Tab-separated table of C-alpha atoms in Angstrom:
chain	number	residue	atom	x	y	z
A	5	PRO	CA	-54.935	64.282	149.148
A	6	ASP	CA	-56.726	67.491	150.084
A	7	PRO	CA	-60.495	68.001	149.063
A	8	HIS	CA	-59.894	71.199	147.353
A	9	TRP	CA	-56.889	69.915	145.311
A	10	CYS	CA	-57.800	67.450	142.310
A	11	TRP	CA	-55.310	64.736	140.694
A	12	GLU	CA	-54.241	66.136	137.201
A	13	SER	CA	-51.175	63.450	136.037
A	14	PRO	CA	-50.424	60.960	136.239
A	15	LEU	CA	-53.771	60.363	135.276
A	16	PRO	CA	-56.098	58.606	136.413
A	17	GLN	CA	-54.052	58.296	139.615
A	18	PRO	CA	-50.906	58.843	141.308
A	19	ASN	CA	-50.845	54.705	143.647
A	20	THR	CA	-49.000	51.670	142.948
A	21	LEU	CA	-51.082	48.892	141.195
A	22	HIS	CA	-50.332	45.779	142.658
A	23	GLY	CA	-53.137	43.767	141.361
A	24	LEU	CA	-54.935	43.027	137.400
A	25	TRP	CA	-57.698	41.021	135.944
A	26	ALA	CA	-59.440	40.982	133.216
A	27	ALA	CA	-63.075	39.980	132.794
A	28	SER	CA	-63.344	40.373	129.368
A	29	PRO	CA	-61.453	42.581	126.483
A	30	THR	CA	-63.477	45.442	127.281
A	31	ASP	CA	-63.033	45.040	131.481
A	32	PHE	CA	-60.329	45.202	133.423
A	33	TRP	CA	-60.139	45.797	137.344
A	34	ALA	CA	-56.898	46.989	138.390
A	35	VAL	CA	-56.308	47.773	142.561
A	36	GLY	CA	-53.525	48.836	144.189
A	37	GLU	CA	-52.132	51.578	147.840
A	38	ARG	CA	-54.596	53.751	149.572
A	39	GLY	CA	-57.926	51.472	148.696
A	40	THR	CA	-57.058	52.163	144.994
A	41	VAL	CA	-59.603	49.905	142.468
A	42	LEU	CA	-59.719	51.093	138.734
A	43	ARG	CA	-62.181	49.556	135.889
A	44	TYR	CA	-61.745	49.663	132.598
A	45	ASN	CA	-64.578	49.787	129.966
A	46	GLY	CA	-62.901	49.391	127.256
A	47	THR	CA	-61.442	53.163	126.227
A	48	SER	CA	-61.033	54.590	130.113
A	49	TRP	CA	-60.563	53.602	133.487
A	50	GLU	CA	-62.877	54.628	136.154
A	51	ALA	CA	-62.169	55.122	139.952
A	52	ILE	CA	-64.430	52.781	141.462
A	53	PRO	CA	-65.667	53.262	145.378
A	54	ILE	CA	-64.551	51.319	148.182
A	55	ALA	CA	-64.581	51.487	151.946
A	56	THR	CA	-61.138	51.149	152.786
A	57	THR	CA	-57.595	53.151	152.868
A	58	GLN	CA	-55.764	49.799	152.698
A	59	THR	CA	-53.402	48.405	150.292
A	60	LEU	CA	-55.071	46.266	147.680
A	61	HIS	CA	-52.917	43.497	146.851
A	62	ALA	CA	-54.803	40.809	144.297
A	63	VAL	CA	-58.343	41.453	142.540
A	64	TRP	CA	-60.060	38.207	140.851
A	65	GLY	CA	-63.534	37.316	139.714
A	66	ARG	CA	-65.501	34.620	138.199
A	67	ALA	CA	-66.915	37.433	136.109
A	68	SER	CA	-67.305	41.182	135.775
A	69	SER	CA	-70.424	41.004	138.397
A	70	SER	CA	-68.903	38.750	141.201
A	71	LEU	CA	-65.323	39.720	142.018
A	72	TRP	CA	-62.817	39.612	145.281
A	73	VAL	CA	-60.077	42.281	146.310
A	74	VAL	CA	-57.858	41.604	148.915
A	75	GLY	CA	-55.497	43.717	150.959
A	76	ALA	CA	-53.639	44.599	154.256
A	77	GLY	CA	-55.183	43.985	157.659
A	78	GLY	CA	-56.952	41.464	156.364
A	79	SER	CA	-59.416	43.415	153.745
A	80	LEU	CA	-62.000	41.696	151.953
A	81	PHE	CA	-64.415	42.609	149.668
A	82	TYR	CA	-66.981	41.131	146.979
A	83	TRP	CA	-68.039	43.239	144.037
A	84	ASP	CA	-71.869	42.213	143.386
A	85	GLY	CA	-71.883	44.030	139.853
A	86	THR	CA	-73.581	47.574	141.812
A	87	ARG	CA	-71.265	47.652	144.970
A	88	PHE	CA	-68.268	46.349	147.406
A	89	THR	CA	-69.060	44.583	150.196
A	90	ALA	CA	-66.809	44.212	152.988
A	91	GLN	CA	-66.762	40.503	154.419
A	92	THR	CA	-65.200	38.740	157.406
A	93	SER	CA	-62.089	37.638	157.015
A	94	GLY	CA	-61.155	36.859	160.580
A	95	VAL	CA	-57.735	38.334	160.150
A	96	THR	CA	-55.476	40.859	160.649
A	97	GLY	CA	-52.351	40.096	158.464
A	98	ALA	CA	-52.618	41.445	155.011
A	99	LEU	CA	-53.891	39.011	152.129
A	100	ARG	CA	-52.256	39.085	149.349
A	101	ALA	CA	-53.078	36.220	146.494
A	102	ILE	CA	-56.941	35.147	145.342
A	103	PHE	CA	-57.599	32.477	142.476
A	104	GLY	CA	-61.004	30.162	141.926
A	105	ASP	CA	-62.953	28.340	140.147
A	106	SER	CA	-66.365	28.079	139.515
A	107	SER	CA	-67.033	25.968	142.259
A	108	THR	CA	-64.257	27.123	144.710
A	109	VAL	CA	-62.532	30.779	145.715
A	110	ARG	CA	-59.434	30.594	147.937
A	111	VAL	CA	-57.693	33.906	149.778
A	112	ALA	CA	-53.923	33.679	150.724
A	113	GLY	CA	-51.486	35.953	152.738
A	114	ASP	CA	-49.252	36.225	155.664
A	115	SER	CA	-48.995	33.703	158.523
A	116	GLY	CA	-49.354	30.968	155.846
A	117	VAL	CA	-53.004	32.342	155.944
A	118	ILE	CA	-55.802	30.300	153.697
A	119	LEU	CA	-59.220	30.947	153.528
A	120	LYS	CA	-61.671	29.211	151.336
A	121	TRP	CA	-65.295	30.215	150.468
A	122	ASN	CA	-68.039	28.550	151.229
A	123	GLY	CA	-70.780	30.710	149.702
A	124	THR	CA	-71.748	32.214	153.009
A	125	SER	CA	-68.609	32.962	154.919
A	126	TRP	CA	-64.693	32.183	154.609
A	127	THR	CA	-63.431	29.468	156.272
A	128	PRO	CA	-59.422	28.485	157.411
A	129	GLU	CA	-57.842	26.014	155.823
A	130	PRO	CA	-53.871	25.019	158.072
A	131	THR	CA	-51.888	25.096	155.860
A	132	GLY	CA	-49.176	23.712	158.645
A	133	THR	CA	-46.647	27.010	158.212
A	134	THR	CA	-46.458	30.250	159.418
A	135	THR	CA	-45.029	31.632	156.101
A	136	VAL	CA	-46.024	34.853	153.602
A	137	ILE	CA	-47.968	33.073	150.887
A	138	THR	CA	-47.429	35.600	147.802
A	139	SER	CA	-49.350	33.797	145.261
A	140	ILE	CA	-51.760	31.003	144.528
A	141	TRP	CA	-53.180	29.283	141.249
A	142	GLY	CA	-54.777	25.660	140.951
A	143	ALA	CA	-55.807	23.600	138.000
A	144	ALA	CA	-58.759	22.352	140.199
A	145	ALA	CA	-60.294	23.083	143.188
A	146	ASN	CA	-58.595	20.117	144.592
A	147	ASP	CA	-55.425	20.255	142.987
A	148	VAL	CA	-54.149	24.003	143.863
A	149	TRP	CA	-50.174	25.297	144.219
A	150	ALA	CA	-49.447	28.073	146.635
A	151	GLY	CA	-45.827	29.514	146.645
A	152	THR	CA	-44.323	31.756	149.814
A	153	ASN	CA	-41.413	34.404	149.888
A	154	ASN	CA	-38.796	32.035	150.908
A	155	SER	CA	-38.072	28.163	149.710
A	156	THR	CA	-41.730	26.926	151.269
A	157	LEU	CA	-43.970	25.557	148.221
A	158	CYS	CA	-47.761	24.331	149.581
A	159	HIS	CA	-49.986	21.781	147.748
A	160	PHE	CA	-53.463	20.873	148.227
A	161	GLY	CA	-54.499	17.452	146.772
A	162	GLY	CA	-57.967	17.561	147.551
A	163	THR	CA	-57.732	16.270	150.896
A	164	ALA	CA	-54.900	18.719	152.999
A	165	TRP	CA	-52.316	21.614	152.229
A	166	THR	CA	-48.920	20.285	152.394
A	167	CYS	CA	-45.846	22.672	152.928
A	168	GLY	CA	-42.438	21.628	152.743
A	169	GLY	CA	-38.681	22.879	151.261
A	170	GLU	CA	-38.306	22.592	147.377
A	171	PRO	CA	-35.034	22.818	146.088
A	172	GLY	CA	-33.909	25.909	143.701
A	173	PHE	CA	-36.605	27.605	145.520
A	174	ASN	CA	-36.289	31.201	146.784
A	175	TYR	CA	-39.182	33.217	146.691
A	176	THR	CA	-42.004	32.711	144.193
A	177	LEU	CA	-43.815	35.304	143.210
A	178	GLY	CA	-46.063	34.286	140.184
A	179	ILE	CA	-47.499	30.978	140.236
A	180	TRP	CA	-49.474	29.498	136.762
A	181	GLY	CA	-50.220	26.369	134.585
A	182	SER	CA	-51.897	25.062	132.103
A	183	SER	CA	-52.790	22.179	132.955
A	184	LYS	CA	-52.081	20.178	136.914
A	185	ASN	CA	-48.888	18.204	134.889
A	186	ASP	CA	-47.683	21.725	133.602
A	187	VAL	CA	-47.101	24.470	136.189
A	188	TRP	CA	-44.622	27.159	136.403
A	189	ALA	CA	-43.519	29.493	139.315
A	190	VAL	CA	-41.078	32.031	139.059
A	191	GLY	CA	-38.730	34.593	141.700
A	192	PRO	CA	-35.555	36.365	142.145
A	193	ALA	CA	-32.957	36.061	139.877
A	194	SER	CA	-32.971	33.721	136.800
A	195	GLN	CA	-35.241	31.626	138.879
A	196	ALA	CA	-38.083	29.360	136.501
A	197	MET	CA	-38.960	26.221	137.577
A	198	HIS	CA	-41.519	24.029	136.115
A	199	TRP	CA	-43.945	20.965	137.413
A	200	ASN	CA	-44.611	18.103	135.421
A	201	GLY	CA	-46.668	16.156	137.525
A	202	THR	CA	-44.249	14.526	139.031
A	203	THR	CA	-41.631	16.838	139.765
A	204	TRP	CA	-39.894	20.185	139.806
A	205	ALA	CA	-37.243	21.282	137.815
A	206	THR	CA	-35.442	24.119	136.899
A	207	VAL	CA	-35.608	25.200	133.602
A	208	SER	CA	-33.031	28.344	131.742
A	209	ARG	CA	-34.360	31.702	130.989
A	210	SER	CA	-33.172	33.908	128.282
A	211	ALA	CA	-33.189	36.834	131.016
A	212	GLY	CA	-31.354	37.039	134.174
A	213	SER	CA	-33.755	39.616	136.245
A	214	GLN	CA	-36.090	39.024	139.029
A	215	ALA	CA	-39.700	37.763	137.540
A	216	THR	CA	-42.664	39.003	138.830
A	217	SER	CA	-45.413	37.676	137.705
A	218	ILE	CA	-46.158	34.835	134.575
A	219	TYR	CA	-49.362	34.115	133.040
A	220	GLY	CA	-50.299	32.307	129.684
A	221	THR	CA	-52.840	30.947	127.271
A	222	ALA	CA	-51.602	27.494	126.805
A	223	ALA	CA	-48.822	25.002	127.195
A	224	ASN	CA	-46.667	27.227	124.516
A	225	ASP	CA	-47.469	30.766	125.121
A	226	VAL	CA	-46.859	31.649	128.556
A	227	TRP	CA	-45.567	34.872	129.342
A	228	MET	CA	-42.948	36.400	131.868
A	229	VAL	CA	-42.469	40.120	132.987
A	230	GLY	CA	-39.859	41.423	135.568
A	231	ASN	CA	-37.300	43.940	136.726
A	232	ASN	CA	-35.585	45.962	134.330
A	233	GLY	CA	-38.676	45.992	131.867
A	234	SER	CA	-37.780	42.254	131.054
A	235	ILE	CA	-40.868	40.265	128.976
A	236	GLU	CA	-40.139	37.068	128.453
A	237	ARG	CA	-42.544	34.390	126.326
A	238	TRP	CA	-42.267	30.405	126.430
A	239	ASP	CA	-42.670	28.684	123.113
A	240	GLY	CA	-42.939	25.456	124.454
A	241	THR	CA	-39.287	24.751	123.847
A	242	SER	CA	-37.581	27.471	125.559
A	243	TRP	CA	-37.952	30.913	127.236
A	244	LYS	CA	-37.238	33.245	124.829
A	245	SER	CA	-36.570	37.504	125.545
A	246	GLY	CA	-36.277	40.702	123.044
A	247	PHE	CA	-39.951	41.736	124.461
A	248	GLY	CA	-38.845	44.543	126.510
A	249	SER	CA	-40.721	47.371	127.819
A	250	GLY	CA	-37.725	49.921	128.052
A	251	GLY	CA	-36.319	49.373	130.951
A	252	TYR	CA	-39.240	50.017	133.182
A	253	GLY	CA	-39.630	47.097	136.049
A	254	LEU	CA	-42.915	45.582	135.515
């Protein structure tokens, strides 16, 4: 926008947001279109400067003073508690997902790209697929799942990535688990797939709309959101709805 004009509504800004991560109940981060980075301090949101206008897809961190943001054009930035610094990804396609733990961080995106942080630089990990990787989650550094924009599902078992078609999968939009033997993957239509440590199986949902994201606090407390304002909860036995957001897509 013109520097002489200020945005009034909706506040704090009008750009679509794509990623959310929280360090604590009073420290939330959101990222989105046109290099948008917002931070919530428990009272209000503020814009955080970052040297890009690319669409940002995901944010994840180890702490409020150590987090990464990824996005279009291979955009990759690190926050040290004071400012964002660009890091070299070595790729030009979009980076769309991040996951890590205290020892390992991985980012993933277009053309089957997965990069691993070695503490100094980002190193490519061969996946054997060229499909777009949309989501990533791991129970540990040596047990990681990655979903894609088709039926391909990828798994890292400690030595190498293996990718292949899984019956019932069609465009994974979110992956989350409470342990290596309890992993959920969600996507279009009524798809809800569950990994029990041995096989993936379809689990019936209470709503038929597309699910776009999933997260939980325990094996019996898992939440799924999606189109048409759908919100569902897994209580350890079945998916239940009735937590709608009023018809707005989430």
